[in-house]
Tab-separated table of C-alpha atoms in Angstrom:
chain	number	residue	atom	x	y	z
G	1	MET	CA	-43.452	-36.736	53.634
G	2	LYS	CA	-44.012	-33.075	54.515
G	3	TYR	CA	-46.624	-31.284	52.455
G	4	LYS	CA	-45.516	-28.853	49.769
G	5	GLN	CA	-45.398	-25.126	50.473
G	6	TYR	CA	-47.657	-23.246	48.061
G	7	ARG	CA	-47.298	-19.558	47.233
G	8	GLU	CA	-49.502	-16.610	48.150
G	9	GLN	CA	-49.918	-13.812	45.649
G	10	ILE	CA	-47.813	-10.701	46.246
G	11	SER	CA	-50.215	-8.112	44.804
G	12	GLU	CA	-53.953	-7.657	44.444
G	13	HIS	CA	-53.963	-9.047	40.907
G	14	ASP	CA	-51.501	-11.925	40.435
G	15	CYS	CA	-53.848	-14.793	41.372
G	16	VAL	CA	-53.541	-16.423	37.920
G	17	PRO	CA	-49.736	-16.733	37.711
G	18	THR	CA	-49.557	-17.702	41.396
G	19	SER	CA	-52.211	-20.405	40.927
G	20	PHE	CA	-50.358	-21.770	37.880
G	21	VAL	CA	-47.121	-21.842	39.902
G	22	ASN	CA	-48.918	-23.698	42.722
G	23	ALA	CA	-50.244	-26.268	40.253
G	24	ILE	CA	-46.707	-26.842	38.935
G	25	ILE	CA	-45.390	-27.166	42.523
G	26	TYR	CA	-48.051	-29.809	43.193
G	27	LEU	CA	-47.250	-31.832	40.079
G	28	PHE	CA	-43.440	-31.659	39.998
G	29	LYS	CA	-40.367	-31.689	42.205
G	30	ARG	CA	-38.318	-28.499	42.247
G	31	ASN	CA	-35.490	-29.999	40.174
G	32	GLU	CA	-38.013	-31.080	37.500
G	33	ILE	CA	-39.326	-27.554	36.843
G	34	PRO	CA	-37.457	-25.709	34.065
G	35	ALA	CA	-36.835	-22.004	34.686
G	36	GLU	CA	-38.404	-21.342	31.269
G	37	VAL	CA	-41.766	-22.562	32.622
G	38	VAL	CA	-41.728	-20.030	35.461
G	39	ARG	CA	-40.669	-17.239	33.090
G	40	ARG	CA	-43.441	-18.007	30.616
G	41	ILE	CA	-46.117	-18.131	33.338
G	42	TYR	CA	-45.388	-14.510	34.243
G	43	GLU	CA	-44.760	-13.447	30.649
G	44	TYR	CA	-48.185	-14.585	29.422
G	45	THR	CA	-50.271	-13.440	32.405
G	46	LEU	CA	-51.052	-10.030	33.953
G	47	ASP	CA	-51.983	-8.794	30.478
G	48	VAL	CA	-54.563	-6.127	31.432
G	49	PRO	CA	-52.479	-2.914	31.499
G	50	LYS	CA	-54.799	-0.812	33.668
G	51	SER	CA	-55.382	-3.272	36.531
G	52	GLY	CA	-52.632	-5.838	36.033
G	53	ALA	CA	-55.218	-8.634	35.975
G	54	THR	CA	-55.207	-11.611	33.580
G	55	THR	CA	-57.682	-12.327	30.785
G	56	VAL	CA	-59.085	-15.775	29.979
G	57	TYR	CA	-57.454	-15.379	26.560
G	58	ALA	CA	-54.047	-15.138	28.264
G	59	VAL	CA	-54.875	-18.230	30.345
G	60	GLU	CA	-55.581	-20.121	27.107
G	61	LEU	CA	-52.355	-18.894	25.450
G	62	LEU	CA	-50.287	-19.948	28.456
G	63	SER	CA	-52.065	-23.317	28.611
G	64	ASN	CA	-51.268	-23.950	24.934
G	65	TRP	CA	-47.614	-23.065	25.463
G	66	LEU	CA	-47.261	-25.255	28.576
G	67	SER	CA	-48.902	-28.193	26.765
G	68	SER	CA	-46.410	-27.937	23.917
G	69	PHE	CA	-43.294	-27.439	26.062
G	70	LYS	CA	-41.371	-30.600	26.974
G	71	LYS	CA	-38.046	-30.681	28.771
G	72	GLY	CA	-36.524	-33.379	30.945
G	73	LYS	CA	-39.272	-34.729	33.189
G	74	PHE	CA	-41.529	-31.726	32.538
G	75	SER	CA	-44.520	-32.557	30.353
G	76	VAL	CA	-48.185	-31.616	30.866
G	77	SER	CA	-51.466	-31.674	29.002
G	78	ILE	CA	-53.936	-28.896	29.727
G	79	ASP	CA	-57.637	-28.775	28.997
G	80	VAL	CA	-59.263	-25.338	29.303
G	81	GLN	CA	-63.001	-25.795	29.808
G	82	LYS	CA	-65.436	-22.902	29.614
G	83	GLY	CA	-69.144	-22.330	30.015
G	84	ALA	CA	-71.602	-25.155	30.625
G	85	ALA	CA	-68.823	-27.726	30.127
G	86	VAL	CA	-67.626	-26.830	33.646
G	87	HIS	CA	-69.795	-29.041	35.840
G	88	PHE	CA	-68.360	-30.960	38.762
G	89	GLU	CA	-70.478	-34.047	38.377
G	90	LYS	CA	-68.535	-34.483	35.133
G	91	THR	CA	-65.104	-33.877	36.685
G	92	PRO	CA	-64.013	-37.249	38.105
G	93	PHE	CA	-60.395	-36.224	38.646
G	94	LEU	CA	-61.438	-34.507	41.866
G	95	THR	CA	-62.345	-37.810	43.497
G	96	GLN	CA	-59.129	-39.584	42.541
G	97	LYS	CA	-56.644	-37.569	44.663
G	98	LYS	CA	-53.926	-38.315	42.139
G	99	LYS	CA	-50.634	-36.450	42.359
G	100	SER	CA	-50.579	-36.277	38.564
G	101	ILE	CA	-53.594	-33.974	38.054
G	102	CYS	CA	-55.023	-30.758	39.469
G	103	ALA	CA	-56.894	-27.695	38.203
G	104	LEU	CA	-57.218	-23.936	38.254
G	105	MET	CA	-60.703	-22.529	38.589
G	106	ARG	CA	-62.196	-19.084	38.270
G	107	VAL	CA	-64.491	-18.301	41.189
G	108	LEU	CA	-66.264	-15.279	42.553
G	109	TRP	CA	-64.312	-13.562	45.288
G	110	GLY	CA	-67.029	-11.093	46.203
G	111	GLY	CA	-69.555	-9.005	44.298
G	112	SER	CA	-68.450	-9.119	40.660
G	113	ILE	CA	-64.756	-9.764	41.336
G	114	TRP	CA	-63.336	-12.894	39.683
G	115	HIS	CA	-60.451	-14.796	41.216
G	116	PHE	CA	-58.436	-17.958	40.420
G	117	ILE	CA	-57.629	-20.735	42.901
G	118	THR	CA	-56.006	-24.169	42.568
G	119	LEU	CA	-58.115	-27.324	43.119
G	120	PHE	CA	-56.417	-30.562	44.162
G	121	TYR	CA	-58.915	-33.258	45.191
G	122	GLU	CA	-62.317	-34.025	46.721
G	123	LYS	CA	-62.991	-35.860	49.970
G	124	ASP	CA	-66.352	-36.397	51.697
G	125	GLY	CA	-68.084	-33.820	49.492
G	126	TRP	CA	-65.417	-31.133	50.055
G	127	VAL	CA	-63.079	-29.896	47.314
G	128	TYR	CA	-59.624	-29.198	48.766
G	129	CYS	CA	-57.914	-26.136	47.313
G	130	PHE	CA	-55.222	-23.540	47.754
G	131	ASP	CA	-56.275	-19.910	47.529
G	132	PRO	CA	-53.300	-17.597	46.915
G	133	TYR	CA	-55.209	-14.776	48.650
G	134	PRO	CA	-56.276	-16.367	51.960
G	135	GLY	CA	-58.863	-14.801	54.224
G	136	ASP	CA	-60.421	-15.334	57.619
G	137	THR	CA	-64.202	-15.244	57.062
G	138	LYS	CA	-66.373	-18.356	57.359
G	139	SER	CA	-69.374	-19.923	55.642
G	140	GLY	CA	-71.269	-23.192	55.902
G	141	ASN	CA	-70.260	-23.890	52.290
G	142	TRP	CA	-66.512	-23.225	52.543
G	143	GLU	CA	-63.884	-22.799	55.212
G	144	TRP	CA	-60.252	-21.859	55.630
G	145	ILE	CA	-58.109	-24.681	56.950
G	146	GLN	CA	-54.604	-24.906	58.350
G	147	PRO	CA	-52.198	-26.413	55.782
G	148	SER	CA	-50.904	-29.770	57.037
G	149	ASP	CA	-49.763	-33.226	55.978
G	150	LEU	CA	-53.362	-34.422	56.339
G	151	ASN	CA	-54.677	-32.067	53.645
G	152	ASP	CA	-51.608	-31.920	51.358
G	153	GLY	CA	-50.954	-28.268	52.200
G	154	CYS	CA	-54.401	-26.959	51.211
G	155	ASN	CA	-55.651	-23.805	52.948
G	156	LEU	CA	-59.289	-23.910	51.809
G	157	ARG	CA	-62.061	-26.449	51.305
G	158	ILE	CA	-65.325	-25.815	49.459
G	159	LYS	CA	-68.415	-27.991	49.249
G	160	ARG	CA	-68.728	-29.468	45.781
G	161	SER	CA	-72.428	-28.577	45.752
G	162	HIS	CA	-71.542	-24.919	46.404
G	163	LEU	CA	-69.155	-24.781	43.441
G	164	ASN	CA	-71.860	-26.190	41.198
G	165	LYS	CA	-74.574	-23.656	42.023
G	166	LEU	CA	-75.461	-21.385	39.126
G	167	GLU	CA	-76.173	-18.256	41.153
G	168	SER	CA	-73.237	-15.910	40.777
G	169	ASP	CA	-73.602	-13.709	43.850
G	170	SER	CA	-71.740	-15.727	46.482
G	171	LYS	CA	-68.036	-16.229	47.214
G	172	PHE	CA	-66.318	-19.324	45.768
G	173	LYS	CA	-69.035	-20.138	43.234
G	174	ALA	CA	-68.160	-20.966	39.646
G	175	GLY	CA	-70.906	-18.590	38.533
G	176	GLU	CA	-73.425	-18.742	35.747
G	177	ASN	CA	-72.695	-21.142	32.894
G	178	GLU	CA	-71.379	-18.397	30.618
G	179	ASP	CA	-68.859	-17.264	33.268
G	180	ARG	CA	-67.281	-20.604	34.127
G	181	VAL	CA	-63.602	-21.382	33.509
G	182	LEU	CA	-61.736	-24.535	34.598
G	183	VAL	CA	-58.145	-25.369	33.625
G	184	ILE	CA	-57.326	-29.068	34.135
G	185	ILE	CA	-53.583	-29.755	34.248
G	186	GLU	CA	-52.253	-33.302	34.038
G	187	ARG	CA	-48.652	-34.396	34.362
G	188	LYS	CA	-47.572	-36.646	31.515
G	189	SER	CA	-44.810	-39.235	31.527
G	190	PRO	CA	-41.881	-38.019	29.430
G	191	ARG	CA	-41.469	-39.808	26.132
G	192	LYS	CA	-38.724	-42.387	26.003
G	193	LYS	CA	-35.966	-41.800	23.496
G	194	ARG	CA	-35.574	-44.280	20.674
G	195	GLY	CA	-33.440	-47.215	21.648
G	196	SER	CA	-34.063	-46.741	25.393
G	197	LYS	CA	-35.611	-49.491	27.484
């Protein structure tokens, strides 16, 4: 089966809605995604008038709405983790490579600029991700990769140990404990109606 095509952001600031859309693409087929979900993603995000960026508060509001919205085969539970709770030795979903769970994570993009990417799974100490704002620089701790069937369409992989480092002055780090944000999204089986088998 051909890997899914994830979206790149179309401005300098829409990494959050684009990463949410990519998570939904990963978890659901196109005909399972209600239009209302896409509308709400953009309605709740980009809430900073001056820059067009998205606050963590808006991420939490959207996560609450998505968790409560159920339609057809669309049903998710979302856990927004912040601070010291975000530690990858305590995040086993990364090692499972399940098509029913993924995450958004806030990482440093450079200097003091925060950025959101989508995390899918871990393999051999690397966390496979999709960054909606791809680049071409390299590091021993992360690298851009060509999306393919072998990596489920990911365009970036980051060493788990790099994500976990507390120093907040390097690209693709989660940052100091007080800065960390991880949004774990899990697809849920739709509830059966009464009387159905």
